[in-house]
Short mmCIF file of C-alpha atoms in Angstrom, two decimals:
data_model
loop_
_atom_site.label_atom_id
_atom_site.label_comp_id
_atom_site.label_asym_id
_atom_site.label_seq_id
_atom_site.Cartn_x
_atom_site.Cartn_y
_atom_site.Cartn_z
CA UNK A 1 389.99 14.68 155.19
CA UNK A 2 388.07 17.60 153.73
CA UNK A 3 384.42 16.47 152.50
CA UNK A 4 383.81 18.96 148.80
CA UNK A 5 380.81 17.05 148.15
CA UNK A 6 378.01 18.72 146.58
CA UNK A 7 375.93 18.65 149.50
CA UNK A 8 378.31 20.56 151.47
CA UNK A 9 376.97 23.93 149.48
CA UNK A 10 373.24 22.63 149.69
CA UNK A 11 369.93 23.78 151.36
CA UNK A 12 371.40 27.14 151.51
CA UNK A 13 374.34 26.27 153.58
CA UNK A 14 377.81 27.35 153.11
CA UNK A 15 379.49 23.88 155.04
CA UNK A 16 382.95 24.52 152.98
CA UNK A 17 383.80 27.42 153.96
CA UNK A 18 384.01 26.86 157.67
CA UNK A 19 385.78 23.95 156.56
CA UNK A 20 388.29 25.40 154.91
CA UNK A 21 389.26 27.71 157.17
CA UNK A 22 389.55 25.23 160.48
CA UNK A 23 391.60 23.07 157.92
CA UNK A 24 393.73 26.38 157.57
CA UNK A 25 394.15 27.05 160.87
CA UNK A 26 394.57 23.70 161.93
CA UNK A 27 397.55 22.92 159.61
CA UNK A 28 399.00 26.46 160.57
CA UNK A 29 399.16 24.79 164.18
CA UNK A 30 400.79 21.67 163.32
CA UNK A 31 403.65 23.06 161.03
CA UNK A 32 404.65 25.85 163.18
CA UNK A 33 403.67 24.65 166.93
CA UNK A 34 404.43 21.23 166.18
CA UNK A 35 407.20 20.81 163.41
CA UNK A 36 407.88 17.70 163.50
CA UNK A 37 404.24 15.91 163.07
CA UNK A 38 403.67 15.35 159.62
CA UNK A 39 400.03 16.59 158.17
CA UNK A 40 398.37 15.12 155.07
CA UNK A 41 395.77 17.06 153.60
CA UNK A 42 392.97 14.62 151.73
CA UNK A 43 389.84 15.90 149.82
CA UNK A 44 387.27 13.44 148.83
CA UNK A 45 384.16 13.78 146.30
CA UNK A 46 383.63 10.84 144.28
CA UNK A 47 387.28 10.11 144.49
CA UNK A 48 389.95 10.85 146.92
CA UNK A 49 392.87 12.82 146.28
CA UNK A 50 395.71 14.70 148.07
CA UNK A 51 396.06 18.62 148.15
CA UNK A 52 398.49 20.70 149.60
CA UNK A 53 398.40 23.53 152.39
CA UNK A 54 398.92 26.43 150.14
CA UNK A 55 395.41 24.76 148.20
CA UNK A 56 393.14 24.90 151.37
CA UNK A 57 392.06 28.69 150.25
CA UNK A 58 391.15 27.88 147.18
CA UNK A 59 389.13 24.33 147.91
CA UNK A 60 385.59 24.32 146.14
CA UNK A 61 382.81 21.74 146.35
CA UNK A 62 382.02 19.96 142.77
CA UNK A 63 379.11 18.44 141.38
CA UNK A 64 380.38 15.39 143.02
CA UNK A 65 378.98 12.82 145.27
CA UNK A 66 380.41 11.54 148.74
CA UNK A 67 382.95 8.73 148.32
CA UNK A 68 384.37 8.45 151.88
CA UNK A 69 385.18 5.23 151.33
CA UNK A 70 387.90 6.70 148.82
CA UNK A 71 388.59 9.00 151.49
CA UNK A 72 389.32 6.76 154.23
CA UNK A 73 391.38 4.55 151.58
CA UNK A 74 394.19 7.26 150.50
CA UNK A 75 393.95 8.43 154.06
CA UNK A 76 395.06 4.97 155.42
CA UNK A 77 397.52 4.19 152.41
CA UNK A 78 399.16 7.59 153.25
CA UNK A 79 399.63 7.00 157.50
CA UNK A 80 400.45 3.45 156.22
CA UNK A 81 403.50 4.64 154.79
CA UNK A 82 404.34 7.28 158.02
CA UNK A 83 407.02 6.22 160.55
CA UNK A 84 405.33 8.38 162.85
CA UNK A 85 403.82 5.92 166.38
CA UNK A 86 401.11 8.27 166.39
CA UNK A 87 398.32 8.16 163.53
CA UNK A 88 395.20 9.27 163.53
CA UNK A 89 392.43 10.44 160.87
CA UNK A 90 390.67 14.21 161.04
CA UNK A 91 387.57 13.93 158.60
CA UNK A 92 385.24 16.96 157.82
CA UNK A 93 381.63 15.93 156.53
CA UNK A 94 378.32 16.43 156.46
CA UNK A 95 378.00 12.70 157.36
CA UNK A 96 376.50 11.47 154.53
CA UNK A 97 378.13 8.92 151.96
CA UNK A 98 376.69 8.59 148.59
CA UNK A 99 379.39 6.93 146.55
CA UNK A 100 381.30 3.99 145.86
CA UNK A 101 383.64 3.36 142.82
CA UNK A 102 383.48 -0.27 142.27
CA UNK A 103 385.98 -1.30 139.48
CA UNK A 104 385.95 1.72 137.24
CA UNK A 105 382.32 2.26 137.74
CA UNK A 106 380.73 4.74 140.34
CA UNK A 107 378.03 2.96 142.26
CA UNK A 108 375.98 6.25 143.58
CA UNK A 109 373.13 6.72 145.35
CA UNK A 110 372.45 10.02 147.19
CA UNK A 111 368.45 9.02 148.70
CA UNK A 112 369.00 8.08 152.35
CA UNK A 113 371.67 5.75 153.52
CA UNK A 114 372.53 2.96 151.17
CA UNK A 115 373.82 -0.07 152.88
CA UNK A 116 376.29 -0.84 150.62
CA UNK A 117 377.95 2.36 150.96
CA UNK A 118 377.26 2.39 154.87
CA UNK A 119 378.98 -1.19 155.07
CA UNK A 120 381.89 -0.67 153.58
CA UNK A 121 382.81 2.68 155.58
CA UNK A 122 381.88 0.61 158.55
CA UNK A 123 384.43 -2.02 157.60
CA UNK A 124 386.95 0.78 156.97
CA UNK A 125 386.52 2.25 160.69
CA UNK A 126 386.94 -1.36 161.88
CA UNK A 127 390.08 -1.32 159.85
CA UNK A 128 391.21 1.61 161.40
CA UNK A 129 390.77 0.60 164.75
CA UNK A 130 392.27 -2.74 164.27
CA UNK A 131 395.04 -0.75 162.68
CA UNK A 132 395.41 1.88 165.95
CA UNK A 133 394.14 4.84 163.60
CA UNK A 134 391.30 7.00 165.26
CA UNK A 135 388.99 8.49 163.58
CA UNK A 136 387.83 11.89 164.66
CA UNK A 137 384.61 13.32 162.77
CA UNK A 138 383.61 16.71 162.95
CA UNK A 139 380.12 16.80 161.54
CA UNK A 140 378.69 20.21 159.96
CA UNK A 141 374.87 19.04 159.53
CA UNK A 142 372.16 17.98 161.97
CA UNK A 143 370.03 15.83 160.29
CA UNK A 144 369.40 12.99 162.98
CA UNK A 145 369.77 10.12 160.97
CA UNK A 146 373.22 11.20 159.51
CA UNK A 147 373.88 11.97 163.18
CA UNK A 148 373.40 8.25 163.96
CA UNK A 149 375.69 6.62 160.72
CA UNK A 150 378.33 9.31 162.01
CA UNK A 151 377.60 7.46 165.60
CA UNK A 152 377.57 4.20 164.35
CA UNK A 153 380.85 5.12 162.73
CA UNK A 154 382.76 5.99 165.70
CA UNK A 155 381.32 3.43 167.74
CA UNK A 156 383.03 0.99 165.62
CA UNK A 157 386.69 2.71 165.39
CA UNK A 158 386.53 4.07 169.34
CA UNK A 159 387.33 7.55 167.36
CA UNK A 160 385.27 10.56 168.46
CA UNK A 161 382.60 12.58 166.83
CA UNK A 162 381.69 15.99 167.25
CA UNK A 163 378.26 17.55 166.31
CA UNK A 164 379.18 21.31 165.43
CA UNK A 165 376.92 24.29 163.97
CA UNK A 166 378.75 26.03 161.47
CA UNK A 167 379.87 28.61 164.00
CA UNK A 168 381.68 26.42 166.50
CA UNK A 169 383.08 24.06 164.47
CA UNK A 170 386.82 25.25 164.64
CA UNK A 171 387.18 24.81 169.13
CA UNK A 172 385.94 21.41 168.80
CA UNK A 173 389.11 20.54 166.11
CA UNK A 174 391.62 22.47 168.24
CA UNK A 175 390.53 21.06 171.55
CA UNK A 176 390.27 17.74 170.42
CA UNK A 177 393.99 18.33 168.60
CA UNK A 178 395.31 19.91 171.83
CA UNK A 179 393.92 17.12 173.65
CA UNK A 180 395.75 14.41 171.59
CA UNK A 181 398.59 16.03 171.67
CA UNK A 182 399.06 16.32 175.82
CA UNK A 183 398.96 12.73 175.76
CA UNK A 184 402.17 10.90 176.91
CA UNK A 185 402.68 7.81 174.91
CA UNK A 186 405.34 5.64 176.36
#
C-alpha cells in the first residue's frame, strides 16, 4: 500500500518519491528472487485502488486526502482471495488518516486525528490480526503524535512499524522482507 496523499508532497518534503522507488525495488525482489509469491500493488488517497508494477514510476500524489481505511479494505479483499498461507500487508504513509467515504459521501477531516477515522483503522488492524494478516508500516514523517496512532496501530495487529527518514527508508523494507521470508512455516 502506497500512501499518494497530498500530504506526502507537503512542508517541503518529497515523501513519494522515496516511496516509489523502495516500492520499485521491492517488487523487483519479489518477482525475480521470489517467483512464486504473488505481489499486489495498492495506492490509496481518498479511495483505494490497484496499480500495476510497470505504474510505480509514474505514481503522483493528488489533491487527495488519506483514506487508509479504503486502503486496508481492497488490501484485505485482494489477500482474501490469495491461496497463498502466507499474507501479510506492506503500507507506506506518513501516518496520518484524514478520510472516510461513508456511503457515497467523503467524511474528511485533515486537523489532528479524528476519532472516527482513527477507530475504524483500528478496527481494521484488529481485523487483520484476527485474520493472520500483519501489518508492516513504514512511516516517512516524525511528527510524534502520528508516531503514536502508527503505534497504536501496530499494537493492535502485532504487525511492525518502522520510523524511517527519507534516506533510510528502503533497508528497513528489505530487512524486514528478508526477514519474513527466512521464516520456516510448517
Amino acid at each position: 500500500m502506497i500512501d499518494i496523499s497530498h500530504s506526502m508532497i507537503l512542508y517541503g518534503e518529497d515523501r513519494i518519491t522515496p516511496a516509489k522507488k523502495v516500492a520499485m525495488a521491492l517488487s523487483e525482489l519479489i518477482t525475480t528472487r521470489y517467483p512464486k509469491d504473488t505481489l499486489d500493488i495498492v495506492v490509496f488517497g481518498n479511495d483505494a485502488w490497484p496499480v500495476e508494477i510497470k505504474d510505480l514510476p509514474y505514481l503522483q500524489v493528488g489533491p487527495y486526502h488519506t483514506n487508509t481505511v479504503a486502503g486496508l479494505e481492497l488490501a484485505m479483499d485482494i489477500l482474501r482471495r490469495r491461496k497463498n498461507p502466507n499474507k501479510q500487508i506492506f503500507m507506506i504513509t506518513d501516518g496520518k488518516p484524514t478520510c472516510l467515504k461513508i456511503g457515497k459521501r467523503y467524511y474528511k477531516n485533515a486537523f489532528g486525528l479524528d476519532r472516527k477515522v482513527v477507530n475504524r483503522c483500528m478496527n481494521l488492524a484488529a481485523q487483520c490480526k484476527k485474520n493472520k494478516i500483519p501489518i508492516t508500516t513504514f512511516m516517512i514523517a516524525t511528527d510524534p503524535y502520528l508516531q503514536r496512532f502508527v503505534q497504536e496501530f501496530t499494537e493492535m495487529n502485532h504487525g511492525k512499524a518502522y520510523f524511517a527518514s527519507l534516506d533510510n527508508l528502503g533497508s528497513f523494507i528489505f530487512k524486514d522482507f528478508e526477514s519474513g521470508k527466512s521464516k520456516n512455516v510448517f
